[in-house]
PDB file of C-alpha atoms and ligand atoms in Angstrom:
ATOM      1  CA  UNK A   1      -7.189 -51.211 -49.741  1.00  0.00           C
ATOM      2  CA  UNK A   2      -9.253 -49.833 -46.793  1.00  0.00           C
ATOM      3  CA  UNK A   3      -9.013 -46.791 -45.563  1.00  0.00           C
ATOM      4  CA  UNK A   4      -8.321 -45.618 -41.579  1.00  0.00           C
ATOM      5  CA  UNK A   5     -11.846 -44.778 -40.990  1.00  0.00           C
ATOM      6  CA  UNK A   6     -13.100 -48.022 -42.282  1.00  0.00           C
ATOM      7  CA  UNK A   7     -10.534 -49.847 -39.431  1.00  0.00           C
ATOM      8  CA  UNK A   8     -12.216 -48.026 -37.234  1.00  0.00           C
ATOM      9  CA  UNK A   9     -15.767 -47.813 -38.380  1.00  0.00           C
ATOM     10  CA  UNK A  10     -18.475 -49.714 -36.299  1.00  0.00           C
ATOM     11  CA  UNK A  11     -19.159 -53.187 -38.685  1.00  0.00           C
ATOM     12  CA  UNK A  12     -22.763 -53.252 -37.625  1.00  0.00           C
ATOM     13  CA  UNK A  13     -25.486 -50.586 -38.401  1.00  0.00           C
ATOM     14  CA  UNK A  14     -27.321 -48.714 -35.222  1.00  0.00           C
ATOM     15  CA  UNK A  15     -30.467 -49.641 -33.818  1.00  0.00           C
ATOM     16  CA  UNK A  16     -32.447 -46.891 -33.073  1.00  0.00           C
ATOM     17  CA  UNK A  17     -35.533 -47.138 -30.448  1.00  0.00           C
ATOM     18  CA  UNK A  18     -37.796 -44.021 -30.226  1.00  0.00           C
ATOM     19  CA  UNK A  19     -40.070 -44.460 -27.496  1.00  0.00           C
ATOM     20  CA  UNK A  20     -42.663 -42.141 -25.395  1.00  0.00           C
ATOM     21  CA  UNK A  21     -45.575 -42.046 -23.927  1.00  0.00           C
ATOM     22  CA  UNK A  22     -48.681 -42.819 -26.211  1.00  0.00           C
ATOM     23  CA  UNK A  23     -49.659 -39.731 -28.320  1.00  0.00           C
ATOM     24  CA  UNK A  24     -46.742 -37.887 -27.734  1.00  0.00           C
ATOM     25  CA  UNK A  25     -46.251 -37.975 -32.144  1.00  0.00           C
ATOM     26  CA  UNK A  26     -43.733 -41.066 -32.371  1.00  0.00           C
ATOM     27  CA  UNK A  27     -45.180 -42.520 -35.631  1.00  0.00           C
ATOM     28  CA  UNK A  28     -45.069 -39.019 -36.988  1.00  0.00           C
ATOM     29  CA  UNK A  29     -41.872 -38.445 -36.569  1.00  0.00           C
ATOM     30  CA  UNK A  30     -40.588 -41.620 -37.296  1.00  0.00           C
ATOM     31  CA  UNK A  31     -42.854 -41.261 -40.928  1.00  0.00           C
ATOM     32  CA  UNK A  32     -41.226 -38.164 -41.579  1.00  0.00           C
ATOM     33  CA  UNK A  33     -37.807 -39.083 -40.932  1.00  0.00           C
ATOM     34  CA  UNK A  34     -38.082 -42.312 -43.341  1.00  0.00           C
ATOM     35  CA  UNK A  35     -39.768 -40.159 -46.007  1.00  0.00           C
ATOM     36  CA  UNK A  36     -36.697 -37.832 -46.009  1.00  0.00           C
ATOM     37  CA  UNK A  37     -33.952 -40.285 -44.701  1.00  0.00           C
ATOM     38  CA  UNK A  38     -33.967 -43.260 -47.171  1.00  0.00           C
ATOM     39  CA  UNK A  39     -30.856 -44.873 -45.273  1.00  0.00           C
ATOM     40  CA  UNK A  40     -33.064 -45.981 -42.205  1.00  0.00           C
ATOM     41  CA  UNK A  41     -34.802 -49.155 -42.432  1.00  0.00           C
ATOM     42  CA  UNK A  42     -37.939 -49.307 -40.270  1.00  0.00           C
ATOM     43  CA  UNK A  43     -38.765 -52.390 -38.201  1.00  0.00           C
ATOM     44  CA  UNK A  44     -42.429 -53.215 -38.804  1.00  0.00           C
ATOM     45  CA  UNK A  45     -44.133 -54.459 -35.510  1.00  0.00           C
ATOM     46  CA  UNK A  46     -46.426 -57.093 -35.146  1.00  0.00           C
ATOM     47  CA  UNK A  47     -49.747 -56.558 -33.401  1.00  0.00           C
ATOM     48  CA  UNK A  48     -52.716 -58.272 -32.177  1.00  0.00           C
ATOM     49  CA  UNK A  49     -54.392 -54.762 -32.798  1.00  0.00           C
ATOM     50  CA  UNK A  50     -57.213 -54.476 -35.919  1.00  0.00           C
ATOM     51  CA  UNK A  51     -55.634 -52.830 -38.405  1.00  0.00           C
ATOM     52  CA  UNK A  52     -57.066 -48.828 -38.660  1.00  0.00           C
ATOM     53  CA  UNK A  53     -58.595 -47.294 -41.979  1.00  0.00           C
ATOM     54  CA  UNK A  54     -56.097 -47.202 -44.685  1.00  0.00           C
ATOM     55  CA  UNK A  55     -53.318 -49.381 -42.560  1.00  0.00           C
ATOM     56  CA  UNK A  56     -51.737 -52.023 -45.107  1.00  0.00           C
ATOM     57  CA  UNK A  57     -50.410 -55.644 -43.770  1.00  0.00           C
ATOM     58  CA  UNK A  58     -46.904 -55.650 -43.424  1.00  0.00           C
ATOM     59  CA  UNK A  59     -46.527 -51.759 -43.845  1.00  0.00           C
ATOM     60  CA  UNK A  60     -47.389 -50.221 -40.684  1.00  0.00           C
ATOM     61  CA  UNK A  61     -47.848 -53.747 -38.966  1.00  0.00           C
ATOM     62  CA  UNK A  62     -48.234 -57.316 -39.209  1.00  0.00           C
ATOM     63  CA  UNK A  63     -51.528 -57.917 -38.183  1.00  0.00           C
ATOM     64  CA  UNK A  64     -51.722 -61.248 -36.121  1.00  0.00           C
ATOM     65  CA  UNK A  65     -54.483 -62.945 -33.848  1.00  0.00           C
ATOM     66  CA  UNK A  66     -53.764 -63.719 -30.423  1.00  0.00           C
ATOM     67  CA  UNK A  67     -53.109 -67.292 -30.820  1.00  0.00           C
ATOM     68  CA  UNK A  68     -50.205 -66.450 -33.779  1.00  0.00           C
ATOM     69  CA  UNK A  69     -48.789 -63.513 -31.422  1.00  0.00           C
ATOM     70  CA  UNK A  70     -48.461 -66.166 -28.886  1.00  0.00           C
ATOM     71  CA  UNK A  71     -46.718 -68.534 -30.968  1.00  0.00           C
ATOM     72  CA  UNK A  72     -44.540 -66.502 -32.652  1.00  0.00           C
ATOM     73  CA  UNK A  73     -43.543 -65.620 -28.761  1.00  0.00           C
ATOM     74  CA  UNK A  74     -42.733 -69.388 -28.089  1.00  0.00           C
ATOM     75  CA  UNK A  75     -40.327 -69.458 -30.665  1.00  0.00           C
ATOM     76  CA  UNK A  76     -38.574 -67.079 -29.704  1.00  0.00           C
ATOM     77  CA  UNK A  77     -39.202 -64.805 -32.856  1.00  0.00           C
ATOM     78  CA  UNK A  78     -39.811 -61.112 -31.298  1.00  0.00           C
ATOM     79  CA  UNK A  79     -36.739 -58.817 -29.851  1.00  0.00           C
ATOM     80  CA  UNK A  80     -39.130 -57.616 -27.466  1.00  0.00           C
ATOM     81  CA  UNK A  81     -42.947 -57.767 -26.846  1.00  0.00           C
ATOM     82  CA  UNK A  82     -45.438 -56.558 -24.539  1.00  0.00           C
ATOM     83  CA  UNK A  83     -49.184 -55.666 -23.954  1.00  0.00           C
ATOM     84  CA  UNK A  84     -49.854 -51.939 -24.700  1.00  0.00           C
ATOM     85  CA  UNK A  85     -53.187 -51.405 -23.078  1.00  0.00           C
ATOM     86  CA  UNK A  86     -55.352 -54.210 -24.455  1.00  0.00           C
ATOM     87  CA  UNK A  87     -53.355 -55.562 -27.620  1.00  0.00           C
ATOM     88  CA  UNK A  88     -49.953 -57.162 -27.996  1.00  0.00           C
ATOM     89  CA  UNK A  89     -47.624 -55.883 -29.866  1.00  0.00           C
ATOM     90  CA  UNK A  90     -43.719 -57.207 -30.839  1.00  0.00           C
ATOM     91  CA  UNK A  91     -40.612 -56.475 -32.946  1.00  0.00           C
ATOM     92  CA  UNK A  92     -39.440 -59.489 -35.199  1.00  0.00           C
ATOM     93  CA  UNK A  93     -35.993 -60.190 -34.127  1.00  0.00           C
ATOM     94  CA  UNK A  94     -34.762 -61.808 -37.495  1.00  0.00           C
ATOM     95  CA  UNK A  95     -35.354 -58.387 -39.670  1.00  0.00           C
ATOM     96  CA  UNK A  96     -33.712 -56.359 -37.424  1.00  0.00           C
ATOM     97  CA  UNK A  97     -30.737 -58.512 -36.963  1.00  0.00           C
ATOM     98  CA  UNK A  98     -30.470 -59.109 -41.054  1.00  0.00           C
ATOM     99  CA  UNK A  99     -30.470 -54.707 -41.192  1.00  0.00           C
ATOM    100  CA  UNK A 100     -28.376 -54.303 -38.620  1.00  0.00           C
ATOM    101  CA  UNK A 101     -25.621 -57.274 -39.708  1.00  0.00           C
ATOM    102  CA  UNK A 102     -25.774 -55.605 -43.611  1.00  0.00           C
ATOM    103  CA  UNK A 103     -24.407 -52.235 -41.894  1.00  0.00           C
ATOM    104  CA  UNK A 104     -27.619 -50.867 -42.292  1.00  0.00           C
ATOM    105  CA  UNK A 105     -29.188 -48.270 -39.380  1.00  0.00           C
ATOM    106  CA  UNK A 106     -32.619 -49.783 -38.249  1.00  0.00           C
ATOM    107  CA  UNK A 107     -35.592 -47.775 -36.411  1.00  0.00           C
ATOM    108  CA  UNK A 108     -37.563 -48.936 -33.580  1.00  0.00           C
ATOM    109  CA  UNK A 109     -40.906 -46.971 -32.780  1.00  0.00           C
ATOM    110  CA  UNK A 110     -42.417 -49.270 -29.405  1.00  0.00           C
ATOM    111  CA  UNK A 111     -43.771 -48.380 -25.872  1.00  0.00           C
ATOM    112  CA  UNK A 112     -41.391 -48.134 -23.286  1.00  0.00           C
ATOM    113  CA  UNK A 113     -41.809 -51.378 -21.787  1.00  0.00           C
ATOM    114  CA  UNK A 114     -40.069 -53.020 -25.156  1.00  0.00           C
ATOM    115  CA  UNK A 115     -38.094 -50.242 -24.840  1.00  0.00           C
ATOM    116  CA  UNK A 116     -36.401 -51.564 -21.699  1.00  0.00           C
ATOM    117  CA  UNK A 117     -36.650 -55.201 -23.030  1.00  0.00           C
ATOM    118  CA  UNK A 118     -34.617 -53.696 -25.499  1.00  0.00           C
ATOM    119  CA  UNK A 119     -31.921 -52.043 -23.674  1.00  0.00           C
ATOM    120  CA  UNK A 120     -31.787 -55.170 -22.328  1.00  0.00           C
ATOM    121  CA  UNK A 121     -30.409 -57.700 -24.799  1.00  0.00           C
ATOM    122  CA  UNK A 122     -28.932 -54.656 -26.793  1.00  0.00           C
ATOM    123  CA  UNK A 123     -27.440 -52.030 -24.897  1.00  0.00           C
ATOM    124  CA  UNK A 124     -25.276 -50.418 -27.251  1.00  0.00           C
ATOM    125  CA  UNK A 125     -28.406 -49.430 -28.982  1.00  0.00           C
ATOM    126  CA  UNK A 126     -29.295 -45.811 -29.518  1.00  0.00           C
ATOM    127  CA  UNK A 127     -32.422 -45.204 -26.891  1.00  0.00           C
ATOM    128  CA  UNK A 128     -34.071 -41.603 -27.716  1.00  0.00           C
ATOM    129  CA  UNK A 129     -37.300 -40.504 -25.282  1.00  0.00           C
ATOM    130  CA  UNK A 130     -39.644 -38.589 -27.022  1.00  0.00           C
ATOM    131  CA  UNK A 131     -41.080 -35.891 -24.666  1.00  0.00           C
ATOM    132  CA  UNK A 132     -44.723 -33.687 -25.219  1.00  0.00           C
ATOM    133  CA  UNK A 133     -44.132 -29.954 -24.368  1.00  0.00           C
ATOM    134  CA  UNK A 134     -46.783 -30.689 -21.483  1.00  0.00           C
ATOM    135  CA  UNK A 135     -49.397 -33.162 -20.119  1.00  0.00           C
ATOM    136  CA  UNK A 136     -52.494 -31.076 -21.478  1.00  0.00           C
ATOM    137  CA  UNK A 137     -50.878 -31.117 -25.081  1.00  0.00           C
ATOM    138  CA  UNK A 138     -50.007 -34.650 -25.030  1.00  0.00           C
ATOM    139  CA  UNK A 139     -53.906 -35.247 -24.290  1.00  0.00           C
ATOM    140  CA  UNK A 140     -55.495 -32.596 -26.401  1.00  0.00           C
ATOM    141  CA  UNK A 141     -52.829 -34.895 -29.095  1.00  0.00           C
ATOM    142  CA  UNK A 142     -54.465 -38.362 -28.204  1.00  0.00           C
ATOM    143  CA  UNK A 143     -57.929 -36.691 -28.567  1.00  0.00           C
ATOM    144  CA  UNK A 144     -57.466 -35.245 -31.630  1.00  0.00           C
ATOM    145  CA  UNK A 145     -56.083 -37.913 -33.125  1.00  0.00           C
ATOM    146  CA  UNK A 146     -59.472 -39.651 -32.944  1.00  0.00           C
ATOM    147  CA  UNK A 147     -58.268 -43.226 -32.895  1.00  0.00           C
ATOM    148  CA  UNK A 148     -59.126 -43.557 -29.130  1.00  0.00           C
ATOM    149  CA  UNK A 149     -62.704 -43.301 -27.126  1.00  0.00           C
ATOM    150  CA  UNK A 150     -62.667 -40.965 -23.655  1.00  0.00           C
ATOM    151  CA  UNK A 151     -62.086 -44.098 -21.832  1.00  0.00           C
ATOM    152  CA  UNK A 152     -59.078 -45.278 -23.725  1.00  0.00           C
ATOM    153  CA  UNK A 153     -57.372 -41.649 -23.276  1.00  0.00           C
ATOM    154  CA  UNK A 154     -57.987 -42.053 -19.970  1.00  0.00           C
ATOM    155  CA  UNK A 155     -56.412 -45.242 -18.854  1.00  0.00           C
ATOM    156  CA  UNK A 156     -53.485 -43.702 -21.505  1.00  0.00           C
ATOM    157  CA  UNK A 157     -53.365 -40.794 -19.475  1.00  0.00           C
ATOM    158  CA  UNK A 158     -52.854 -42.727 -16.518  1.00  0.00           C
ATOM    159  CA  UNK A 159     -49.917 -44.130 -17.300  1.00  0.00           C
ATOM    160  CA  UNK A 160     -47.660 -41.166 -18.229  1.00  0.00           C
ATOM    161  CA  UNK A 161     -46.150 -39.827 -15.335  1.00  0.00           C
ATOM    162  CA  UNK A 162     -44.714 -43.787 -14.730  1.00  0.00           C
ATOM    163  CA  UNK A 163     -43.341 -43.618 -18.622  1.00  0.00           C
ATOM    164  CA  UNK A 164     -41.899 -40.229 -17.809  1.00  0.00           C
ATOM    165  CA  UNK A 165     -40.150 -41.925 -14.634  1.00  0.00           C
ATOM    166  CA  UNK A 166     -38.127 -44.036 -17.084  1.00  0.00           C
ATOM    167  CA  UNK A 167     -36.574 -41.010 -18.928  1.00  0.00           C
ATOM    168  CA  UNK A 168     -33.422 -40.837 -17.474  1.00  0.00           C
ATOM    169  CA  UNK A 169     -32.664 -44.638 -18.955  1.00  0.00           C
ATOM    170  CA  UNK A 170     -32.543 -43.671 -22.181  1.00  0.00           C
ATOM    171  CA  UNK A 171     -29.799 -41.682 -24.061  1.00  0.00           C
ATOM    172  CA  UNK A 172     -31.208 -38.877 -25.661  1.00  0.00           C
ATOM    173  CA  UNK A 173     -34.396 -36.958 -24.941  1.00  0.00           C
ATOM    174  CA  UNK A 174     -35.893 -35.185 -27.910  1.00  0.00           C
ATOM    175  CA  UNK A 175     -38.670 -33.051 -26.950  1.00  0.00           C
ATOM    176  CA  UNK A 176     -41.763 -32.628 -30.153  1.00  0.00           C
ATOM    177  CA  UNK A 177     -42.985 -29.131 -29.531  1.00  0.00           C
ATOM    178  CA  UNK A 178     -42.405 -28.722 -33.569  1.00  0.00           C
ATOM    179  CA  UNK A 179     -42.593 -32.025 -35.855  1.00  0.00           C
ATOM    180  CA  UNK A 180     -39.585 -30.333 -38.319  1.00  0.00           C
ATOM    181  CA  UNK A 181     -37.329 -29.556 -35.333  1.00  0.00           C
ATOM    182  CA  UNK A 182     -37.812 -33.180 -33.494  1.00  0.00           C
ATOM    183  CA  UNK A 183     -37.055 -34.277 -36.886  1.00  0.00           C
ATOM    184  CA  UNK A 184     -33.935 -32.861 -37.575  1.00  0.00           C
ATOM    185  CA  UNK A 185     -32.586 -33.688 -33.970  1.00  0.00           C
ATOM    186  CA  UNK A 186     -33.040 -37.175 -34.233  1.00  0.00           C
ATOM    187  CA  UNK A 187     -31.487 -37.011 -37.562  1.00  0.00           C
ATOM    188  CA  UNK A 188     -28.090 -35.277 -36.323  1.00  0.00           C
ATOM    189  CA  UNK A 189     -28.563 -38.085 -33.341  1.00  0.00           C
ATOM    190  CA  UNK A 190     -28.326 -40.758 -36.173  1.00  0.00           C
ATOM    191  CA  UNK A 191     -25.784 -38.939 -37.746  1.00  0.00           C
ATOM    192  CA  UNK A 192     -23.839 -39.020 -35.190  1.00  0.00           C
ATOM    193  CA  UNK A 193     -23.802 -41.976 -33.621  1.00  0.00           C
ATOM    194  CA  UNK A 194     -22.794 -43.254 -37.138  1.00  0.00           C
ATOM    195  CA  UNK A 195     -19.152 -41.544 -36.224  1.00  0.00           C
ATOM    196  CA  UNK A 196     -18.692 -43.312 -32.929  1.00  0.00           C
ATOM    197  CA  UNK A 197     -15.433 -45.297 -33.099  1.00  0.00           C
ATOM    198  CA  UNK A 198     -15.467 -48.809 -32.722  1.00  0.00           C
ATOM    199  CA  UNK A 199     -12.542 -49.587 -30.362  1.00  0.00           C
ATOM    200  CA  UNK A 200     -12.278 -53.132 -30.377  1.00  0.00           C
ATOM    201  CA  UNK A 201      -9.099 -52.536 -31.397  1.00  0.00           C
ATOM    202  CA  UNK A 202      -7.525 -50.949 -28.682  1.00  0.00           C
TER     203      UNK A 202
HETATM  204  P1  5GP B 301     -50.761 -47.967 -31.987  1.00  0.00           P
HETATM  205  O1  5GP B 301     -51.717 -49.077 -31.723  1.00  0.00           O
HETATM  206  O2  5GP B 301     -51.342 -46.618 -31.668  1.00  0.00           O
HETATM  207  O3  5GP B 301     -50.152 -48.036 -33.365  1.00  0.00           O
HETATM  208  O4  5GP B 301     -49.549 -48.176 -30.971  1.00  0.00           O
HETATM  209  C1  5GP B 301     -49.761 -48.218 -29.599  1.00  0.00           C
HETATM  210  C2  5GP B 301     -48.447 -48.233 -28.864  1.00  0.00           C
HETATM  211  O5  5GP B 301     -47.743 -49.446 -29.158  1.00  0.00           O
HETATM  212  C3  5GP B 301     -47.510 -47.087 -29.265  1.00  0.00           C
HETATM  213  O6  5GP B 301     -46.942 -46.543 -28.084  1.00  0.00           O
HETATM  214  C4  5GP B 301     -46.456 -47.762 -30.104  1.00  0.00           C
HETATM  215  O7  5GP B 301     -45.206 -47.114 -30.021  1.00  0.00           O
HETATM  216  C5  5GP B 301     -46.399 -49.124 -29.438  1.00  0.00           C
HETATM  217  N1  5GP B 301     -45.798 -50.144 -30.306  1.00  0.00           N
HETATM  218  C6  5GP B 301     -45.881 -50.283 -31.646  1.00  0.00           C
HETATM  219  N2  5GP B 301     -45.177 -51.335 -32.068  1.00  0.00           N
HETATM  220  C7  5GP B 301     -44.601 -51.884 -30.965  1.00  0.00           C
HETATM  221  C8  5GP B 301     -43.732 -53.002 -30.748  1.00  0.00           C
HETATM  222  O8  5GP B 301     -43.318 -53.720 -31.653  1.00  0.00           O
HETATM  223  N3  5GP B 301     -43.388 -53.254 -29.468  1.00  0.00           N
HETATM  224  C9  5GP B 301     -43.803 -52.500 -28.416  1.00  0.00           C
HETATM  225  N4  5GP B 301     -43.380 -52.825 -27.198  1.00  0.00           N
HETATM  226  N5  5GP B 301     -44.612 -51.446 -28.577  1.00  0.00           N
HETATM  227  C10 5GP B 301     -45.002 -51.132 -29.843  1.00  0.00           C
END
């Protein structure tokens, strides 16, 4: 016998985007949110990018050439894609549908522009904007991480003020001035949207 909240409860799980400018600690917080949340399934992206010291295949990403990104775009097979500075990335439409169909709540860490493509095809999808405490931190961030040459901040730079424009498109804004507290928002976020009522019903 089911109970009333089951009548009611949404069939499907969430999908979650988290999206920012570059630097501003995404793939941290998304990392520590899976290592204490074990009910969140995380989408790995594919990416035309070389993988980075210690990066494993088909844990942090699936690590195509151009010429399988772009086929695996002809078929239809990505959510969303786009060109983040010089390298494509893309989120593999099948996983996320098998999660999300099981009842299970699945995590999207991308660039704004899949963002949108996103919010697109799947509004009802929980958008949360990650925000730096200022423009100096989110730079002394990209430099510290090391990853990037003076050139590649730069043109990263460049491009925040038009990925802050987009803020007010998203649902939730989640500002990481402390990795714990950033954290625990987007957890109660989660949380919940897992108690909105599905009215179809009505
Ligand atoms: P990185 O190369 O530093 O891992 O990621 C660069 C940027 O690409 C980050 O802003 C990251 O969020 C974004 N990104 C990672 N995966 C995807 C994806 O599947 N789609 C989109 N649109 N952006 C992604």
């Amino acid at each position: 016998m089911s109970s009333i909240a089951d009548v009611y409860r949404k069939e499907k799980g969430n999908l979650i985007v988290l999206s920012g400018p570059s630097g501003v600690g995404k793939g941290t917080i998304c990392k520590e949110l899976l290592r204490y949340y074990s009910d969140i399934v995380y989408s790995i992206s594919a990416t035309t990018r070389k993988a980075r010291l210690g990066e494993v295949h088909g844990k942090d990403y699936f690590f195509y050439s151009k010429d399988e990104f772009l086929k695996m775009v002809e078929e239809d097979a990505f959510l969303e894609w786009a060109k983040v500075y010089d390298n494509y990335y893309g989120t593999p439409k099948l996983f996320v549908e098998e999660i999300t169909s099981r009842g299970k709540d699945c995590i999207l860490e991308i660039d704004v522009q899949g963002a949108l493509q996103v919010k697109e095809r799947k509004p009802e999808g929980v958008f949360i904007f990650i925000v730096p405490p200022s423009k100096e931190e989110l730079i002394r961030r990209i430099t510290c991480r090391g990853t990037e040459n003076e050139k590649e901040v730069a043109k990263r730079m460049e491009k925040v003020d038009d990925e802050i424009a987009l803020l007010p498109q998203y649902d939730y804004m989640v500002e990481n001035d402390n990795l714990q507290k950033a954290v625990e928002l987007i957890r109660c976020i989660i949380l919940a949207e897992r108690t909105r009522i599905h009215n179809h019903k009505k």
